[in-house]
PDB file of C-alpha atoms in Angstrom:
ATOM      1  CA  UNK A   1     -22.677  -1.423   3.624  1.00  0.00           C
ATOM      2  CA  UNK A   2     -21.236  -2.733   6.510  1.00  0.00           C
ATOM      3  CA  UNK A   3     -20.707  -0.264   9.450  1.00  0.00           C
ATOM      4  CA  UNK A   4     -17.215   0.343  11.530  1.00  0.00           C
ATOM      5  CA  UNK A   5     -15.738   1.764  14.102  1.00  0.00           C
ATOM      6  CA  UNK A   6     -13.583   4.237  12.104  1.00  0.00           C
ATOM      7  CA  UNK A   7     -13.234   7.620  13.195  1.00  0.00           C
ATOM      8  CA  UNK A   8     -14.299   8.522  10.022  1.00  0.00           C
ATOM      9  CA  UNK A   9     -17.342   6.700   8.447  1.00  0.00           C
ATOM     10  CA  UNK A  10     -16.373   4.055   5.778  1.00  0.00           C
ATOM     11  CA  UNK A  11     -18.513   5.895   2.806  1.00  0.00           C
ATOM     12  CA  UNK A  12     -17.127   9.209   3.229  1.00  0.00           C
ATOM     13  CA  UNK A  13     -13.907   7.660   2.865  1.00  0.00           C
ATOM     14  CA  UNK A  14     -14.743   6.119  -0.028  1.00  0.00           C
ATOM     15  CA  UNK A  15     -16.475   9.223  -1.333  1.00  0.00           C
ATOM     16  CA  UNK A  16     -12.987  11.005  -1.343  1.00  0.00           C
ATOM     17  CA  UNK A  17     -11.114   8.319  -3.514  1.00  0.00           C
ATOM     18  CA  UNK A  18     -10.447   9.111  -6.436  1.00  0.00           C
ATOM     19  CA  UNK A  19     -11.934   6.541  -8.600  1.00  0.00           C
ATOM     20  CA  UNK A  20     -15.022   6.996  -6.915  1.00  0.00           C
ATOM     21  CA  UNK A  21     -15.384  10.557  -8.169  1.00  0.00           C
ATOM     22  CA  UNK A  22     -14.962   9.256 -11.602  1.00  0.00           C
ATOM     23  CA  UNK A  23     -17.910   6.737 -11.337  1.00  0.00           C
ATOM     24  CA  UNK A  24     -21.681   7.461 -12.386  1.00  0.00           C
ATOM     25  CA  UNK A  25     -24.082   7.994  -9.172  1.00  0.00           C
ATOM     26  CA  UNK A  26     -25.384   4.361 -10.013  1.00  0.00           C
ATOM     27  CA  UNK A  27     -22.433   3.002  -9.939  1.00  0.00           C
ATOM     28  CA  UNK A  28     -21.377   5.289  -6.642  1.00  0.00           C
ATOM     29  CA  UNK A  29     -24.713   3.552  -5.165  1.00  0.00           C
ATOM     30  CA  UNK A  30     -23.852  -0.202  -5.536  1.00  0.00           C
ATOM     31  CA  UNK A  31     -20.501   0.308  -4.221  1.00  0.00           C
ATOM     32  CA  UNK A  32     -21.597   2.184  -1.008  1.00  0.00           C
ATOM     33  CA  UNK A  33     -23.943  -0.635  -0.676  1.00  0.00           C
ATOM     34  CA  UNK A  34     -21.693  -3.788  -1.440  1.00  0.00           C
ATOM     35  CA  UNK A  35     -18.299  -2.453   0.364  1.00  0.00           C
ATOM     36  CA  UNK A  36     -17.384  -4.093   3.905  1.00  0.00           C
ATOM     37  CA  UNK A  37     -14.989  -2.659   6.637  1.00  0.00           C
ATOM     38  CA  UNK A  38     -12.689  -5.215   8.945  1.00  0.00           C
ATOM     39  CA  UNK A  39     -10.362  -4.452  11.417  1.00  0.00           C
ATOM     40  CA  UNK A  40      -6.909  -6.098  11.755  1.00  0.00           C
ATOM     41  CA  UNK A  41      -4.384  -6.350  14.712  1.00  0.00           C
ATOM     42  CA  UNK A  42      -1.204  -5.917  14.710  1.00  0.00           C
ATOM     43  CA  UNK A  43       0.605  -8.254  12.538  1.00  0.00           C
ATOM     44  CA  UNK A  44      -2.147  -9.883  11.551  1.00  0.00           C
ATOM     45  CA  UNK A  45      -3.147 -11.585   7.960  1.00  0.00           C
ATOM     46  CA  UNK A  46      -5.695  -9.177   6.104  1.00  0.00           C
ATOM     47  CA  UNK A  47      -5.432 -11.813   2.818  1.00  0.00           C
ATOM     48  CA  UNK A  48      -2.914 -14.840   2.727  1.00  0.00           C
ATOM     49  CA  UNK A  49      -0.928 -15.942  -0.185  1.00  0.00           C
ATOM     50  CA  UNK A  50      -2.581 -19.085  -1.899  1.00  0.00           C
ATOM     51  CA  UNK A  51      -6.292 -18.176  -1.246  1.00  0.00           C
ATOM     52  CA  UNK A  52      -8.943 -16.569  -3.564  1.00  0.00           C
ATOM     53  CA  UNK A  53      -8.758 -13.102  -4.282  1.00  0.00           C
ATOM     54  CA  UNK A  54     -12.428 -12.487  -3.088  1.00  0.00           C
ATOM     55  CA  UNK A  55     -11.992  -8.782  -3.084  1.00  0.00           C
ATOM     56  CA  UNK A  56      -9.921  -5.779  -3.741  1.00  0.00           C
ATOM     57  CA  UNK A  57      -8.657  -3.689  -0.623  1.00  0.00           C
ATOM     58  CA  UNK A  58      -8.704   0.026   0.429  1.00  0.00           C
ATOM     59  CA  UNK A  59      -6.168   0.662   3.607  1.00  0.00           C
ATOM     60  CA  UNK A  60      -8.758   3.372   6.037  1.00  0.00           C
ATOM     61  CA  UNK A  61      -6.206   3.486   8.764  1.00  0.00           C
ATOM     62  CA  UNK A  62      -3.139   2.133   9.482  1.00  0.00           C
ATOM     63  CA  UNK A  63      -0.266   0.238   7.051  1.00  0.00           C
ATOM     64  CA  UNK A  64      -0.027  -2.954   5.442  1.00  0.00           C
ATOM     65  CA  UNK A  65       2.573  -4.624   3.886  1.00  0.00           C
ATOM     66  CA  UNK A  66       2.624  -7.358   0.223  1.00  0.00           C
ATOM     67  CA  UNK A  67       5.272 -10.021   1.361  1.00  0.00           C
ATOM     68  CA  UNK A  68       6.453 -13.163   0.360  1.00  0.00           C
ATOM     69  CA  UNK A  69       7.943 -15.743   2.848  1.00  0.00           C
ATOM     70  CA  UNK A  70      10.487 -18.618   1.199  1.00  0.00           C
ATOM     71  CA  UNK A  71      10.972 -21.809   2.239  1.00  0.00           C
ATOM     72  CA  UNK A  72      14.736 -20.719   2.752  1.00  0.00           C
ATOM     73  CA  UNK A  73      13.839 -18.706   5.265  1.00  0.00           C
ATOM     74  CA  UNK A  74      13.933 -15.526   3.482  1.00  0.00           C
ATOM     75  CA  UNK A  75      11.708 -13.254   3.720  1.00  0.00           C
ATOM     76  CA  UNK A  76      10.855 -10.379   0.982  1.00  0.00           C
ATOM     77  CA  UNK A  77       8.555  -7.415   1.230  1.00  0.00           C
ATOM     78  CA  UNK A  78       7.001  -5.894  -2.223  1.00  0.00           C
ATOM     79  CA  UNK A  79       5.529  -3.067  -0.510  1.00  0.00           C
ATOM     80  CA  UNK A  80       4.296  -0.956   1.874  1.00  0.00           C
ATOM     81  CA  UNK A  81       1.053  -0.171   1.769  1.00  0.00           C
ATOM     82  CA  UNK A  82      -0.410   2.993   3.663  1.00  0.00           C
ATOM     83  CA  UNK A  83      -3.802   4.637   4.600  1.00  0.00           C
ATOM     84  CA  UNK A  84      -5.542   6.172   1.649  1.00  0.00           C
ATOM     85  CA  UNK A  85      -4.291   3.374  -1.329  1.00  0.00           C
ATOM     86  CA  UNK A  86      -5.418  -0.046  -2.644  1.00  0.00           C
ATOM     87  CA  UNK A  87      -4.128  -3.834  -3.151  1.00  0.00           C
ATOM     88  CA  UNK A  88      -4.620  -6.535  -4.966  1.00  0.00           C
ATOM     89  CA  UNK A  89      -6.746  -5.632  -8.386  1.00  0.00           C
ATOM     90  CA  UNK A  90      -4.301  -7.954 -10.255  1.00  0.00           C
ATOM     91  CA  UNK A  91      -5.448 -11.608  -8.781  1.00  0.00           C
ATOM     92  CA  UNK A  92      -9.083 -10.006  -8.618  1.00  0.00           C
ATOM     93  CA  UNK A  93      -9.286  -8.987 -12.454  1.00  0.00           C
ATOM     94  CA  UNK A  94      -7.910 -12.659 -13.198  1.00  0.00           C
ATOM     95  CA  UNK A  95      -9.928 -14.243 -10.238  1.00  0.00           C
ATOM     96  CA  UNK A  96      -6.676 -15.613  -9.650  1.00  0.00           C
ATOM     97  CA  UNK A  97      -4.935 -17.358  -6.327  1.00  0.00           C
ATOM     98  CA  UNK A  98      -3.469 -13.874  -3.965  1.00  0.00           C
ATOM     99  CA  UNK A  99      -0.043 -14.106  -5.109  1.00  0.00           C
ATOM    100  CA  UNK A 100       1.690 -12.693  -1.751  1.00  0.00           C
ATOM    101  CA  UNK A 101       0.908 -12.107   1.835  1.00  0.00           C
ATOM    102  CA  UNK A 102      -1.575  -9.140   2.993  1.00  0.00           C
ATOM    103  CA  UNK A 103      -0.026  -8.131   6.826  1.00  0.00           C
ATOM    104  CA  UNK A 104      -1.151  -5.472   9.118  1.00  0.00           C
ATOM    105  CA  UNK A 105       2.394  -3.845  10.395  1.00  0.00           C
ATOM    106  CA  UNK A 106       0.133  -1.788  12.987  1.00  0.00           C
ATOM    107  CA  UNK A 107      -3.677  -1.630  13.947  1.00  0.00           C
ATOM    108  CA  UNK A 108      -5.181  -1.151  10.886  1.00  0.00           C
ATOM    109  CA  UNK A 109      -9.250  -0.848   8.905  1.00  0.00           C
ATOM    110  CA  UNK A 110      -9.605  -2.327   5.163  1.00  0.00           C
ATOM    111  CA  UNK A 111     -12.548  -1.559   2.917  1.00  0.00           C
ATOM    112  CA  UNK A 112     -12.967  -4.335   0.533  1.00  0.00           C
ATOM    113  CA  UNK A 113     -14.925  -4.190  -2.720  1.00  0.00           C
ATOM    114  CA  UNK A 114     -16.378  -7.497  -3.274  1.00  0.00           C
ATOM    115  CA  UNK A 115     -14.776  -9.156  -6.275  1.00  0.00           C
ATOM    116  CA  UNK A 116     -18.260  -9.352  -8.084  1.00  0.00           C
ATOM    117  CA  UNK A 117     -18.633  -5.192  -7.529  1.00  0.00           C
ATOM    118  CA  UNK A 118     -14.817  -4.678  -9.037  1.00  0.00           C
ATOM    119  CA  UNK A 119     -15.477  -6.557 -12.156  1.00  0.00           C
ATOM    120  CA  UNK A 120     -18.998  -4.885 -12.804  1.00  0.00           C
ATOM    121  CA  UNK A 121     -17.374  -1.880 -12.452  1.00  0.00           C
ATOM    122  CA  UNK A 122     -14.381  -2.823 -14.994  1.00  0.00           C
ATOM    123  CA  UNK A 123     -17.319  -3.958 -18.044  1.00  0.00           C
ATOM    124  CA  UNK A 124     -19.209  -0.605 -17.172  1.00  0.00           C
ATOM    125  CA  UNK A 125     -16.742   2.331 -16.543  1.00  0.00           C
ATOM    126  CA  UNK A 126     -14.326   3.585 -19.206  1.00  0.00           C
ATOM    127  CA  UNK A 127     -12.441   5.763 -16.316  1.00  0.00           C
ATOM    128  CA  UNK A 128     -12.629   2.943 -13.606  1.00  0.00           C
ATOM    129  CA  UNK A 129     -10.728   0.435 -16.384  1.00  0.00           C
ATOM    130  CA  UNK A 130      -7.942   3.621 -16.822  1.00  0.00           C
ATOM    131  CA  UNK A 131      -7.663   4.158 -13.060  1.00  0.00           C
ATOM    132  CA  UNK A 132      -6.994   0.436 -12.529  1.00  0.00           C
ATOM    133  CA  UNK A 133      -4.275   0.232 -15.566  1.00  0.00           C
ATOM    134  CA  UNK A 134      -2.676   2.981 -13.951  1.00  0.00           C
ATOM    135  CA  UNK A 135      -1.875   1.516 -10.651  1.00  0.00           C
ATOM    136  CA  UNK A 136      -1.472  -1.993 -12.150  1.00  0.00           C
ATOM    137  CA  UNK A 137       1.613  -0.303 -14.087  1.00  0.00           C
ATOM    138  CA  UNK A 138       2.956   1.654 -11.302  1.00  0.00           C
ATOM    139  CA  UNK A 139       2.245  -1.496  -8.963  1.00  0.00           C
ATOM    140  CA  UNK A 140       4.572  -3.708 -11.586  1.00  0.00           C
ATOM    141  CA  UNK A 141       7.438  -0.736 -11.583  1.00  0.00           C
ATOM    142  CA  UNK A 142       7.531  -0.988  -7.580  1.00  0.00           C
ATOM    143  CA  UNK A 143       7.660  -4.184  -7.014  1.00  0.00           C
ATOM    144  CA  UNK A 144      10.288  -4.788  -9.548  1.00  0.00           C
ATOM    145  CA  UNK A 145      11.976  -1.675  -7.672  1.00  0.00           C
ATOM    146  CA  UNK A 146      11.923  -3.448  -4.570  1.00  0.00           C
ATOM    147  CA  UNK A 147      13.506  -6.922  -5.832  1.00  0.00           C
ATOM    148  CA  UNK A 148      16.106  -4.961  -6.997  1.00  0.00           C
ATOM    149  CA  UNK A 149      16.314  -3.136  -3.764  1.00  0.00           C
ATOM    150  CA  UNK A 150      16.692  -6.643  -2.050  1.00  0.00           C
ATOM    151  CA  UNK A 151      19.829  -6.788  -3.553  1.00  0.00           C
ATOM    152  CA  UNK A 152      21.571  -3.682  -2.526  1.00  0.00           C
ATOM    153  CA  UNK A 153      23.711  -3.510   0.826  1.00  0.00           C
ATOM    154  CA  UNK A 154      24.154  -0.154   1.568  1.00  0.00           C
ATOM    155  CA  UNK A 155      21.579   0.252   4.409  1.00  0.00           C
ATOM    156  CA  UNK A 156      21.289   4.589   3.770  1.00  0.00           C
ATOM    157  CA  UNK A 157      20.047   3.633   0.313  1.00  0.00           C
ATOM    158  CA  UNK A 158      18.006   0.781   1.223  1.00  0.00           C
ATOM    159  CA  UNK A 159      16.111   3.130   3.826  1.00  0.00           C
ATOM    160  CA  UNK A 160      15.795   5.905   1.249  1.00  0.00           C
ATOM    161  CA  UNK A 161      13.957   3.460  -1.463  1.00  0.00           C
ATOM    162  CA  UNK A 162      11.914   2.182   1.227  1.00  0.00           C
ATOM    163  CA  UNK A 163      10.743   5.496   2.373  1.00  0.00           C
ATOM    164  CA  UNK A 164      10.337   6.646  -1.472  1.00  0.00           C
ATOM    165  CA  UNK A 165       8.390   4.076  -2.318  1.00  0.00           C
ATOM    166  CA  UNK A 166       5.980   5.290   0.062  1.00  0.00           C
ATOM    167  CA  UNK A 167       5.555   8.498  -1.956  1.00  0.00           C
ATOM    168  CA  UNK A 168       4.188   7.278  -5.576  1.00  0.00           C
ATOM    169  CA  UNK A 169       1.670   9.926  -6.109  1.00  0.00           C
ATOM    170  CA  UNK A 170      -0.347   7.617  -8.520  1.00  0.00           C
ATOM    171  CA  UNK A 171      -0.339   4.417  -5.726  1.00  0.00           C
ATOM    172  CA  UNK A 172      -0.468   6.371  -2.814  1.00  0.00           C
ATOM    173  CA  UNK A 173      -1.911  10.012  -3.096  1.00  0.00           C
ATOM    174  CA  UNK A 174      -2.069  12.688  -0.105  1.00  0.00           C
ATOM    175  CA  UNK A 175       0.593  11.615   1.813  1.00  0.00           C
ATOM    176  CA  UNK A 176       1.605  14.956   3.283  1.00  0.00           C
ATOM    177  CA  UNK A 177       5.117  14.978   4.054  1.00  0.00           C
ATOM    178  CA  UNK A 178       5.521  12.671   7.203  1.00  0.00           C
ATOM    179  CA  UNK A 179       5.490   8.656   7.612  1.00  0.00           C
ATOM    180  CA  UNK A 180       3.523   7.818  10.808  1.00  0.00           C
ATOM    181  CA  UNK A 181       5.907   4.838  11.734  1.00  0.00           C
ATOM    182  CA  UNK A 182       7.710   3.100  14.108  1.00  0.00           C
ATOM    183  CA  UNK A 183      11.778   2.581  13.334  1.00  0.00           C
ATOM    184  CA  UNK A 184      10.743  -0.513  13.830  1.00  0.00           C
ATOM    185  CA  UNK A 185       8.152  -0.895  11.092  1.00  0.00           C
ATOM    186  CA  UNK A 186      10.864   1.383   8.930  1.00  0.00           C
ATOM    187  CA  UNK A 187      13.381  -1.187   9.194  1.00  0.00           C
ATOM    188  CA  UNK A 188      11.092  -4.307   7.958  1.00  0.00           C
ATOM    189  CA  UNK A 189      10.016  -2.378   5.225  1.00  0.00           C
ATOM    190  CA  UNK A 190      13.444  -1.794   4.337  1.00  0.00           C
ATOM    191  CA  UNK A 191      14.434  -5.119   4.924  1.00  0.00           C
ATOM    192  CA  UNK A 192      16.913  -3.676   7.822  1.00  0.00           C
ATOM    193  CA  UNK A 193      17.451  -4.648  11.500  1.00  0.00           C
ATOM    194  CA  UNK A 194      17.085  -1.960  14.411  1.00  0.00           C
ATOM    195  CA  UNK A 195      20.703  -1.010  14.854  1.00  0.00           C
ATOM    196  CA  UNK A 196      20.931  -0.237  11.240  1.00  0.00           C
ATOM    197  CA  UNK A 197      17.627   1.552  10.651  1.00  0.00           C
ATOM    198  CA  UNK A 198      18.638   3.829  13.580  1.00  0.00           C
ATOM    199  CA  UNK A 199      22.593   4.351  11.481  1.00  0.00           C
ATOM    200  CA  UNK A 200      20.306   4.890   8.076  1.00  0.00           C
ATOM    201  CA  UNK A 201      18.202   7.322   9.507  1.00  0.00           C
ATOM    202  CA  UNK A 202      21.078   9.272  11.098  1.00  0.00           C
ATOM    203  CA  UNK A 203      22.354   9.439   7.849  1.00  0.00           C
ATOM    204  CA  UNK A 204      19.417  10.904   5.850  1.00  0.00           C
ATOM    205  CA  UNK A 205      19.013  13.425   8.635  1.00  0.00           C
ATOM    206  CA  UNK A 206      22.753  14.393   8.233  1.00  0.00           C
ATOM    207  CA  UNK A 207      22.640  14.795   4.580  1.00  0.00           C
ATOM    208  CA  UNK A 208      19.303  17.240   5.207  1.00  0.00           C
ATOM    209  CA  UNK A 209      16.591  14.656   3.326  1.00  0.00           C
ATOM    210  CA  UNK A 210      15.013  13.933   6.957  1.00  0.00           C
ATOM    211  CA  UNK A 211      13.851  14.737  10.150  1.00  0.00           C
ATOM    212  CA  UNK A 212      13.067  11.857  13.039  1.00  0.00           C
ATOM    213  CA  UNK A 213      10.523  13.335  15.580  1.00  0.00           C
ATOM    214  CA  UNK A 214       8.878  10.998  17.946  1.00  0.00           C
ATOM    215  CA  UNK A 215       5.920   8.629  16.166  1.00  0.00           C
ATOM    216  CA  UNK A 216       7.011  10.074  13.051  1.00  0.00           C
ATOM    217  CA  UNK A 217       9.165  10.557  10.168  1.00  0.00           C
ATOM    218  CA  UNK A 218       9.402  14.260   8.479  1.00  0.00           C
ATOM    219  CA  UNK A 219      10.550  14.300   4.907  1.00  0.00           C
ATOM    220  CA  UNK A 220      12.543  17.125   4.124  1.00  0.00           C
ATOM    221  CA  UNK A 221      13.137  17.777   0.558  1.00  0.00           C
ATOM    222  CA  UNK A 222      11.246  14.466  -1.052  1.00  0.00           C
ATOM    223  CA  UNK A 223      13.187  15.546  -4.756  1.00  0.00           C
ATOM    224  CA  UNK A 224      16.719  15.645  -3.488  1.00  0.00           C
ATOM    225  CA  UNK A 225      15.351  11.913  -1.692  1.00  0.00           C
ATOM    226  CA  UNK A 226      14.148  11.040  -4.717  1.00  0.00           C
ATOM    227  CA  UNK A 227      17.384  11.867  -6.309  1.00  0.00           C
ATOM    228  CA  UNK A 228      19.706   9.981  -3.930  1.00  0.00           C
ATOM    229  CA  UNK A 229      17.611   6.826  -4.120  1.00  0.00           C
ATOM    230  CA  UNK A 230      17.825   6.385  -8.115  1.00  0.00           C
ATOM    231  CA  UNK A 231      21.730   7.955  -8.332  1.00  0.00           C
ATOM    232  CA  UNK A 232      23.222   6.670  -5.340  1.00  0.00           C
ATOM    233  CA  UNK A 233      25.156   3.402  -5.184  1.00  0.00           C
TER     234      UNK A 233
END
């Protein structure tokens, strides 16, 4: 495989996903050998809506973000997407057109398995085809989640979502129990500007569900989160 500059090397990474540990040591072997690192800047594309989905993608370092741009104007963002959890295996099962943006919202690493390697893996592996229904369903429940998010003013709850969404154990495993973002990056993937990410995270820390420390985001009691973002409003 292709080599990086990643503090930690690309198939050791790899090594400690979890679909990986399900896989035979053959099938271990062609994916070491067929997966590719890139690095992305800071805002930029990592896959653009519109183009062939040529491979599915593993965030090493940093955080993405699935978004949409309308010709109103409007922008809408799916999802965040942090270190340690994939994108895209929808368009690459169907070979279909990427359906949304791929942006880096900070200097980021990918690992892409080629599209060729993802579907040899789907005819050959029982528990790589159950892995990749499993986070096509969760993927479908959080995006519909955010849409519906779109729609909700109350910038407290909006923030809360956001942040919860970053939490799905099945999309996003081993997060710990801080986000390693600007307010900044908070507020777009909330949909918020900067005065009102600041107000929403006053808030949370208020009602005890947070804790802002500089470069980083401590989450309190993730449950009673949890709760507020699904009862509240």
């Amino acid at each position: 495989m292709r080599k990086s500059g990643s503090s930690k090397p690309i198939a050791a990474w790899l090594e400690e996903t979890k679909w990986m540990q399900l896989l035979s040591s053959e099938a271990r072997h062609r994916v070491l050998e067929d997966a590719y690192a890139e690095r992305h800047a800071d805002k930029a594309f990592v896959a653009r809506k519109g183009e062939p989905a040529n491979s599915w993608i593993g965030v090493v370092e940093g955080l993405l973000k699935a978004s949409e741009d309308f010709r109103s104007g409007k922008s809408l963002i799916y999802s965040g997407i942090p270190a340690g959890s994939w994108i895209g295996e929808g368009s690459v099962m169907k070979f279909a057109p990427r359906h949304y943006d791929i942006v880096a919202m900070q200097q980021s690493m990918t690992v892409h398995i080629p599209r060729a390697t993802f579907r040899w893996l789907l005819d050959t592996s029982l528990s790589f085809n159950h892995f990749v229904l499993d986070h096509l369903n969760e993927r479908l429940g959080q995006f519909m989640g955010m849409v519906e998010t779109d729609r909700i003013d109350d910038p407290m709850l909006k923030l809360a979502r956001a942040i919860l969404s970053l939490f799905n154990p099945v999309l996003y495993p081993g997060m710990g129990s801080a986000l390693f973002v600007s307010q900044e990056e908070l507020g777009e993937l909330a949909g918020l500007s900067r005065q009102r990410t600041n107000a929403a995270i006053k808030a949370l820390e208020t009602a005890g569900l947070v804790r802002a420390n500089y470069g980083n985001l401590q989450i309190l009691d993730l449950k009673a989160l949890g709760s507020f973002a699904r009862n509240a409003g």
